[in-house]
PDB file of C-alpha atoms in Angstrom:
ATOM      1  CA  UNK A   1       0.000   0.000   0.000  1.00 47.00           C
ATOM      2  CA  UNK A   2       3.071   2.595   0.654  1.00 48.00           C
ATOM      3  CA  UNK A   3       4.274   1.853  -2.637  1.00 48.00           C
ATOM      4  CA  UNK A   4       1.419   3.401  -4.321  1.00 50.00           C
ATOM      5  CA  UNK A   5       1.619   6.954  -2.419  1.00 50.00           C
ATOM      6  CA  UNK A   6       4.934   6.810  -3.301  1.00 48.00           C
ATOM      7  CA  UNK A   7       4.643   6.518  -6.625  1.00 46.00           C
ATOM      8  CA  UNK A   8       2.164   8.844  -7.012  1.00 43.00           C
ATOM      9  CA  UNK A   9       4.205  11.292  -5.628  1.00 48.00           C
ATOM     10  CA  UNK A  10       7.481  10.249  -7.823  1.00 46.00           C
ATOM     11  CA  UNK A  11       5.059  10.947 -10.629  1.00 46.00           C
ATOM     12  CA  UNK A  12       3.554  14.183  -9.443  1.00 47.00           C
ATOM     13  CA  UNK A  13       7.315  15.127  -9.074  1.00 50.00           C
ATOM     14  CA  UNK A  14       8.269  14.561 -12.561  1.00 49.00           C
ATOM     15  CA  UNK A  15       5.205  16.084 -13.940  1.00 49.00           C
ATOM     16  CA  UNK A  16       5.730  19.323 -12.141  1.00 52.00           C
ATOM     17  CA  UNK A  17       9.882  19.376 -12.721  1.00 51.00           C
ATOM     18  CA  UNK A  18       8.880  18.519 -16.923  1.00 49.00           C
ATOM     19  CA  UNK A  19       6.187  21.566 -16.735  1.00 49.00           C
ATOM     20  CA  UNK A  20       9.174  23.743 -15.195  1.00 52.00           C
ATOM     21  CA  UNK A  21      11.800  22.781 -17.537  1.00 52.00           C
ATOM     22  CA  UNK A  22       9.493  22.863 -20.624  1.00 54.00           C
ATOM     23  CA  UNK A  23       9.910  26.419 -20.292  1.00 63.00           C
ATOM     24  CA  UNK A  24      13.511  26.638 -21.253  1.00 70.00           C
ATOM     25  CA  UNK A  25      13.228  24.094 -23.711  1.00 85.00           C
ATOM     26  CA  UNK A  26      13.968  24.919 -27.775  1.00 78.00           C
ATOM     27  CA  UNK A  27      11.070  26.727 -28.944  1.00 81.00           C
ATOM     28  CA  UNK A  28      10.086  27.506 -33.050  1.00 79.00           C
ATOM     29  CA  UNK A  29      10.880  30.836 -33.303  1.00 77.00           C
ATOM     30  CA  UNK A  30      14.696  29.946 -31.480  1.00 80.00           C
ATOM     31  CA  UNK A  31      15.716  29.110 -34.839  1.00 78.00           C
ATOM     32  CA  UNK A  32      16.094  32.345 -35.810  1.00 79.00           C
ATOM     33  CA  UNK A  33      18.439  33.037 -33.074  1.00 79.00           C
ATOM     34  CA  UNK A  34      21.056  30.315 -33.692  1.00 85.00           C
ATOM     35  CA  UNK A  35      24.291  30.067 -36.571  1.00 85.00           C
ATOM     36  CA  UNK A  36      26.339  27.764 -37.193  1.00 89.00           C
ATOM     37  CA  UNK A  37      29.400  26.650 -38.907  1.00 93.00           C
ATOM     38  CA  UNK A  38      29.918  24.344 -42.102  1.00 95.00           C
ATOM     39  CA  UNK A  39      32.245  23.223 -44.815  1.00 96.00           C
ATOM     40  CA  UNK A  40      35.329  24.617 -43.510  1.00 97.00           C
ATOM     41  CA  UNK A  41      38.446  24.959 -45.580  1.00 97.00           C
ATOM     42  CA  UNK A  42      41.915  24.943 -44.847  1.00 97.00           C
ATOM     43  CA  UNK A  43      44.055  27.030 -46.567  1.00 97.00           C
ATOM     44  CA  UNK A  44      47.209  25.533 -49.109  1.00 97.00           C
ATOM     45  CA  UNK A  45      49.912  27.203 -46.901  1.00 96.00           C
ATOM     46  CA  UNK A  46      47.770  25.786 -43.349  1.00 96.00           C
ATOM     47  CA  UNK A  47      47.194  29.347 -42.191  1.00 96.00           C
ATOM     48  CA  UNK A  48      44.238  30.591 -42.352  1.00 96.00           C
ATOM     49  CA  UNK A  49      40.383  28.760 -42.816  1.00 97.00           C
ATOM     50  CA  UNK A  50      37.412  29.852 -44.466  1.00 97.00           C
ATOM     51  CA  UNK A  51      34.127  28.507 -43.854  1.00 97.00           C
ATOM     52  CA  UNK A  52      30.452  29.025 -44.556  1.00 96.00           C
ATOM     53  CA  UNK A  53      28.885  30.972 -41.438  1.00 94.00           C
ATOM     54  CA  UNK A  54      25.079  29.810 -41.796  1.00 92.00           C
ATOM     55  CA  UNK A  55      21.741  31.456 -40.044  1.00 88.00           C
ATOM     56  CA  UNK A  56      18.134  32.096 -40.763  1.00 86.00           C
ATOM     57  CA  UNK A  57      16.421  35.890 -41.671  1.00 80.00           C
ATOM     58  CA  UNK A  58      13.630  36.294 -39.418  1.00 79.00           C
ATOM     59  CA  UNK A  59      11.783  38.938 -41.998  1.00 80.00           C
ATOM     60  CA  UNK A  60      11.775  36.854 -44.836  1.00 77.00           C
ATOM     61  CA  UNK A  61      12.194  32.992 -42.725  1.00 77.00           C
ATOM     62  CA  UNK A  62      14.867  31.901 -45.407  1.00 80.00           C
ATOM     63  CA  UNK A  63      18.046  30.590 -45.098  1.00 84.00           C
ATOM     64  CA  UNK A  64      21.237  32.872 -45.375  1.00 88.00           C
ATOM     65  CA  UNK A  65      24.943  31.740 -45.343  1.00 93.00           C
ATOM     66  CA  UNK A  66      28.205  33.982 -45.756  1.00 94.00           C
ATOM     67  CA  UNK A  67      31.871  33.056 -46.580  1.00 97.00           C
ATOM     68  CA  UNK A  68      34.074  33.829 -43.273  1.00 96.00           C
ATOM     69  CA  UNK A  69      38.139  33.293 -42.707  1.00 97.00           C
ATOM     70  CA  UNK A  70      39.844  32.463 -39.845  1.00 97.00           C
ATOM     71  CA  UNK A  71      43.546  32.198 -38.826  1.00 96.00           C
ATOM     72  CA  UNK A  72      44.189  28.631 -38.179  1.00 93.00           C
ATOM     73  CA  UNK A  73      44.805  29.337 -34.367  1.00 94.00           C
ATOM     74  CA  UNK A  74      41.212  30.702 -34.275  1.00 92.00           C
ATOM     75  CA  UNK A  75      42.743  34.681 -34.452  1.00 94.00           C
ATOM     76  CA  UNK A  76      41.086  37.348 -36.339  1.00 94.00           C
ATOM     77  CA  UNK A  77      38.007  35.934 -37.247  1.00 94.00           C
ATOM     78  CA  UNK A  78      36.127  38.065 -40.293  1.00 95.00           C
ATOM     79  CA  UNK A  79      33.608  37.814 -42.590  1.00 95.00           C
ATOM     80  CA  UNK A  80      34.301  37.546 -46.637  1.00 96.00           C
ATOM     81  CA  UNK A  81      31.062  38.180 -47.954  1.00 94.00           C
ATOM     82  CA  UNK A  82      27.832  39.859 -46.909  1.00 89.00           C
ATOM     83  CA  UNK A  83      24.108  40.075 -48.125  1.00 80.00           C
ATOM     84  CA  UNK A  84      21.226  38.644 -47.999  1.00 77.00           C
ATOM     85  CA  UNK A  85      22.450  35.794 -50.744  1.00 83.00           C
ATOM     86  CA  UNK A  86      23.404  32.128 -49.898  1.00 91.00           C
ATOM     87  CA  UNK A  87      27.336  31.808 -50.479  1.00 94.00           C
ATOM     88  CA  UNK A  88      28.669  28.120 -50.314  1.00 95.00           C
ATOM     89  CA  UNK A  89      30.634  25.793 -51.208  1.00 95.00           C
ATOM     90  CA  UNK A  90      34.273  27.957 -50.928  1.00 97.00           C
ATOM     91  CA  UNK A  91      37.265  26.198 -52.685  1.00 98.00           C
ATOM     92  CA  UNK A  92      40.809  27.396 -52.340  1.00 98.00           C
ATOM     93  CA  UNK A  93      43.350  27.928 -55.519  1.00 97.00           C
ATOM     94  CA  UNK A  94      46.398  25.764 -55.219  1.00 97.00           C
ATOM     95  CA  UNK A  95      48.768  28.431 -54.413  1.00 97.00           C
ATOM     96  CA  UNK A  96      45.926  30.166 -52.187  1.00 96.00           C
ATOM     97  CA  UNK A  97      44.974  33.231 -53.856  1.00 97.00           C
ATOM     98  CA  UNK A  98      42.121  33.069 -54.774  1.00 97.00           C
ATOM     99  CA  UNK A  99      39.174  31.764 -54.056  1.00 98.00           C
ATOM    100  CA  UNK A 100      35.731  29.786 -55.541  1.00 97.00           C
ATOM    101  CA  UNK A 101      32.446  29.862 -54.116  1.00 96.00           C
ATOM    102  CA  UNK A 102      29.099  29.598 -54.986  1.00 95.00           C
ATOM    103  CA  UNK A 103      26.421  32.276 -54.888  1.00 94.00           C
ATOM    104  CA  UNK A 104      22.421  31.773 -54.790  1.00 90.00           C
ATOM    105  CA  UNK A 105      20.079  34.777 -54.783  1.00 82.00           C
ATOM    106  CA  UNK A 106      16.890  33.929 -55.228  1.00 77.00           C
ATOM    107  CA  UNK A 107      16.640  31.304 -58.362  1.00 82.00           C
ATOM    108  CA  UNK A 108      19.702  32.802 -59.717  1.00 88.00           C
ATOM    109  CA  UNK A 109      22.906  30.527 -58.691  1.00 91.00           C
ATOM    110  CA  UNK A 110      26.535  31.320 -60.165  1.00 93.00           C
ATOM    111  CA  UNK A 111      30.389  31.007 -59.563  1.00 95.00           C
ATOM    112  CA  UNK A 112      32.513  33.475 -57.711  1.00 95.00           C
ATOM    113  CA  UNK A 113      36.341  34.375 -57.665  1.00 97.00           C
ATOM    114  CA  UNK A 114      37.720  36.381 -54.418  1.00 97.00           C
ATOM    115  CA  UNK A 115      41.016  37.845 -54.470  1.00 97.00           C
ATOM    116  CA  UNK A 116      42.305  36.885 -51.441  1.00 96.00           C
ATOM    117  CA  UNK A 117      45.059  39.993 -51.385  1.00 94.00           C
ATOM    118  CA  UNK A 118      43.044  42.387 -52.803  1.00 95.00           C
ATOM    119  CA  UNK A 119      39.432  41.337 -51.952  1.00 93.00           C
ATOM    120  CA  UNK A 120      37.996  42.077 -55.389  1.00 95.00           C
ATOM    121  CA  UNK A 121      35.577  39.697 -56.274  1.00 94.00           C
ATOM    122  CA  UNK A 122      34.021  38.898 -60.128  1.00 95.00           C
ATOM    123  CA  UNK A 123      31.295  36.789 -60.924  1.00 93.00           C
ATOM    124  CA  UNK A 124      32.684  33.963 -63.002  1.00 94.00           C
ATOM    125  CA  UNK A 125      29.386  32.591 -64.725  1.00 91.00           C
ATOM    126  CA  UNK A 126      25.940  33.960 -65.919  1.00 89.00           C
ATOM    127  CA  UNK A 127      24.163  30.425 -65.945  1.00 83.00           C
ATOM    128  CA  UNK A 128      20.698  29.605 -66.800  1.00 84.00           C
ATOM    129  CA  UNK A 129      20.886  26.778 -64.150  1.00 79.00           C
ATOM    130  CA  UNK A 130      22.836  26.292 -61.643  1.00 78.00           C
ATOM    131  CA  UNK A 131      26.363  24.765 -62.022  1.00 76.00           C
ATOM    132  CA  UNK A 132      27.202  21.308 -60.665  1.00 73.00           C
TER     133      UNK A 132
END
């Protein structure tokens, strides 16, 4: 008969600590408040690291992603490209001066070349679909 109680209140325990906890739980609209890191890149010479810096637009609940470089002991952390596009996929030159990356905007998806000295950048491609 004491087991039941107990149990009960066991239960009544969890119920209450899951109702308080639920409140700092992950909730829809937290989605908009997180970025993350993919498809990092190391550079030819080892020094430095670009990577795609990834978050979501709350006005217009889309997807955005910019192009961002690192030194390889995590120094001087800045970002390459900026906008409202969808920059991906960075590739490094062999000797490291340059560098490839994708850009979507809207429908419209097309090749890149940065500069790395200079920081120039010139669209590569005017593509009707999107290169693979």
């Amino acid at each position: 008969m004491s087991a039941i109680p107990l149990s009960l209140t066991l239960f009544c325990a969890l119920v209450t600590s899951s109702v308080e906890t639920s409140k700092a739980l992950f909730a829809p609209s937290d989605v908009f408040e997180l970025e993350w890191v993919s498809d990092p890149r190391i550079s030819p010479d080892g020094q430095r690291v670009v990577y795609v810096r990834n978050s979501m637009d709350v006005m217009t609940d889309a997807a955005l992603s910019t192009l961002w470089m690192v030194n390889f002991d995590g120094s001087d952390a800045q970002p390459l490209t900026t906008g409202t596009r969808h920059d991906s996929s960075p590739r490094w030159s062999p000797d490291g001066k340059r560098l490839l990356y994708v850009a979507r905007e809207g429908d419209e998806v097309q090749l890149f070349c940065r500069w790395m000295e200079s920081g120039q950048t010139a669209q590569l491609t005017n593509l009707r679909h999107a290169p693979g």
